[in-house]
Coordinates of C-alpha atoms in Angstrom, one line a residue:
X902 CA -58.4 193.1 -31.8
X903 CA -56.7 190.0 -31.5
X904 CA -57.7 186.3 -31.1
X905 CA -57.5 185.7 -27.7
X906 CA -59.2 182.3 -27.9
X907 CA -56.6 179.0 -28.1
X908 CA -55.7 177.4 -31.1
X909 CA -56.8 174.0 -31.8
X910 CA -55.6 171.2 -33.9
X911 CA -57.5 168.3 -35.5
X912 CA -60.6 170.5 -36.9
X913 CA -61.1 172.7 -33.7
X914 CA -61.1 169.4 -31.0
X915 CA -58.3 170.3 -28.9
X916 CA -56.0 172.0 -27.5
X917 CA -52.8 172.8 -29.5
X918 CA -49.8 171.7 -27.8
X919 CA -48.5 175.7 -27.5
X920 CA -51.9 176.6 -25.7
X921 CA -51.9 173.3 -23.7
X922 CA -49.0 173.3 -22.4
X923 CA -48.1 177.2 -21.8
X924 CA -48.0 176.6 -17.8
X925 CA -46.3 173.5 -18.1
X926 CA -42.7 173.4 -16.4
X927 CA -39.9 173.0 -18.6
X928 CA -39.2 169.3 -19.7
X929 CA -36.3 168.5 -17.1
X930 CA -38.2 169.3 -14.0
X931 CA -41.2 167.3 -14.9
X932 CA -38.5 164.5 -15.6
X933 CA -37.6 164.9 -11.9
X934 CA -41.1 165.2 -10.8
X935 CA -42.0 162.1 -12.4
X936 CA -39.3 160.3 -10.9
X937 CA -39.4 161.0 -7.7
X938 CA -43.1 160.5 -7.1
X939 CA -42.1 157.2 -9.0
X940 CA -39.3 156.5 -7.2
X941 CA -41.4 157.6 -3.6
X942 CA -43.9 155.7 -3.9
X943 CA -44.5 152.5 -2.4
X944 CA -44.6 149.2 -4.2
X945 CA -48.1 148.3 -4.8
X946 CA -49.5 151.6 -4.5
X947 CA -51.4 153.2 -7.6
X948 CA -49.4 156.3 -8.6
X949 CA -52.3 158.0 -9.2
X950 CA -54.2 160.1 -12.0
X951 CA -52.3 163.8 -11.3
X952 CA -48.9 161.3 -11.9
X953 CA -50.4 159.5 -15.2
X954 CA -51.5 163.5 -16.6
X955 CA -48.2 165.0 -16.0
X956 CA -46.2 161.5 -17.2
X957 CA -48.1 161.5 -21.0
X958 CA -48.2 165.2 -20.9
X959 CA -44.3 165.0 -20.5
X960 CA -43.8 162.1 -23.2
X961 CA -46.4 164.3 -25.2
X962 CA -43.7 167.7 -25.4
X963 CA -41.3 165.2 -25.9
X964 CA -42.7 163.4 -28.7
X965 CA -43.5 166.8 -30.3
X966 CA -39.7 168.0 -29.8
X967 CA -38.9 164.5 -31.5
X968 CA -41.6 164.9 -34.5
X969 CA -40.2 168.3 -35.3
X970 CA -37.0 167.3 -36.0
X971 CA -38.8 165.3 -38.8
X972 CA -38.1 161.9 -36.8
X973 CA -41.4 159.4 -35.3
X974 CA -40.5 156.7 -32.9
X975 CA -40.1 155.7 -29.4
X976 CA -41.3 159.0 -27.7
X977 CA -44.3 159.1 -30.0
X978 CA -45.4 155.6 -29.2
X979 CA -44.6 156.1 -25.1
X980 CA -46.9 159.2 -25.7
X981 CA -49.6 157.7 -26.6
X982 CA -49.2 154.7 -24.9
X983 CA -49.2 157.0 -21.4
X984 CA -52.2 159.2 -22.6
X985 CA -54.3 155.9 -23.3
X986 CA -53.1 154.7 -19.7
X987 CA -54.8 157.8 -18.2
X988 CA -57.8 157.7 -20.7
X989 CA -58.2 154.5 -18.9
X990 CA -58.1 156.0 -15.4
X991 CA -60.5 158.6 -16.2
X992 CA -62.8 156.4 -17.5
X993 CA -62.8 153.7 -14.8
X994 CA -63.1 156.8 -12.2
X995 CA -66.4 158.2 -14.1
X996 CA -65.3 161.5 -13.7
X997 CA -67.4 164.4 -15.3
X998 CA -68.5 167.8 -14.4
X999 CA -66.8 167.8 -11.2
X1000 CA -63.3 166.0 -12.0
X1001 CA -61.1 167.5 -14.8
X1002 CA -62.3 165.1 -17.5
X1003 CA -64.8 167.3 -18.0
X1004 CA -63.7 169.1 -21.0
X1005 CA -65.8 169.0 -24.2
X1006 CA -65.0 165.4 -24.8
X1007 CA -65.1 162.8 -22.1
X1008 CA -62.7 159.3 -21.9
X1009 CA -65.0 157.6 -23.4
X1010 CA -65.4 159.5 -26.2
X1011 CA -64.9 158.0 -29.9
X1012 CA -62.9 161.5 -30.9
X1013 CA -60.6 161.0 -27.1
X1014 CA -60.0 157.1 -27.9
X1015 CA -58.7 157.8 -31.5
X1016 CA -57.0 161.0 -30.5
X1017 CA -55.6 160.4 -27.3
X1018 CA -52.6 162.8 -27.0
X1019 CA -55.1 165.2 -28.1
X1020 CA -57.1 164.2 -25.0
X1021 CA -54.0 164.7 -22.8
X1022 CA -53.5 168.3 -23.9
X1023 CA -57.3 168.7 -22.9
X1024 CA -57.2 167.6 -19.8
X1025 CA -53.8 169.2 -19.1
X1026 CA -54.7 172.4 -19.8
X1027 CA -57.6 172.0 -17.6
X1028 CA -55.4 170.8 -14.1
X1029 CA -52.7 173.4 -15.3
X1030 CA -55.0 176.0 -15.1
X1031 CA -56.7 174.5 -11.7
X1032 CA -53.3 174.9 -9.8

C-alpha cells in the first residue's frame, strides 16, 4: 500500500516543497497575480496576509528552482525575507485555530522563526487546500 501521507523535510516539521506546493499555479501566473494586486492596490493600503502567503510562497519555488541549479543568492534571501514578513502578520493577527496559522507550529514558534520558508510551505498548503 503506498504512503499517502506528505513528505516532510527538516526532521518531519514541514511540508516538503513538492507536497506544499502541488496546487500552487505555475510560477508566471502568480508573478502576475502578485503584480497586479500590487499594482491595484491603493497607496497606503496594507496588501494584506493572502498577498504576503502567495508573495513568499512565489519567492519560495523560486528560490528552490535557484538552489537546484547549485546556486544561493538573491531569491533565497527575498524568500525568506517575504516568509518572515508574513510570520510577522500572523503573529500580530493572533491567529490560531480558526485562521490558517493554525498548523502544528504557530508564528511564534521557535521551530517557525528559525525556519521560516518552512513555515510558508505550512501555511500554504493549508490556504491552497482551503480554496
Amino acid at each position: 500500500m503506498p504512503d499517502t501521507q506528505p513528505r516532510t523535510e527538516t526532521g518531519g516539521r514541514w511540508p516538503t516543497p513538492e507536497a506544499a506546493y502541488v496546487l500552487a499555479p505555475g510560477i508566471v501566473r502568480e508573478i502576475e497575480w502578485t503584480m497586479r494586486t500590487a499594482v491595484h492596490t491603493p497607496f497606503g493600503t496594507p496588501l494584506g496576509r493572502e498577498f504576503w502567503l502567495r508573495k513568499a510562497a512565489l519567492l519560495d519555488r523560486i528560490a528552490l528552482q535557484e538552489e537546484a541549479s547549485g546556486f544561493s543568492g538573491d531569491a533565497t534571501h527575498a524568500a525568506t525575507e517575504a516568509a518572515r514578513c508574513l510570520l510577522g502578520i500572523d503573529h500580530a493577527a493572533g491567529l490560531g485555530p480558526s485562521g490558517y496559522a493554525n498548523g502544528p507550529y504557530p508564528p511564534d514558534h521557535p521551530d517557525s522563526t528559525h525556519h521560516p520558508r518552512g513555515y510558508i510551505r505550512q501555511e500554504y498548503a493549508l490556504w491552497a487546500k482551503n480554496q
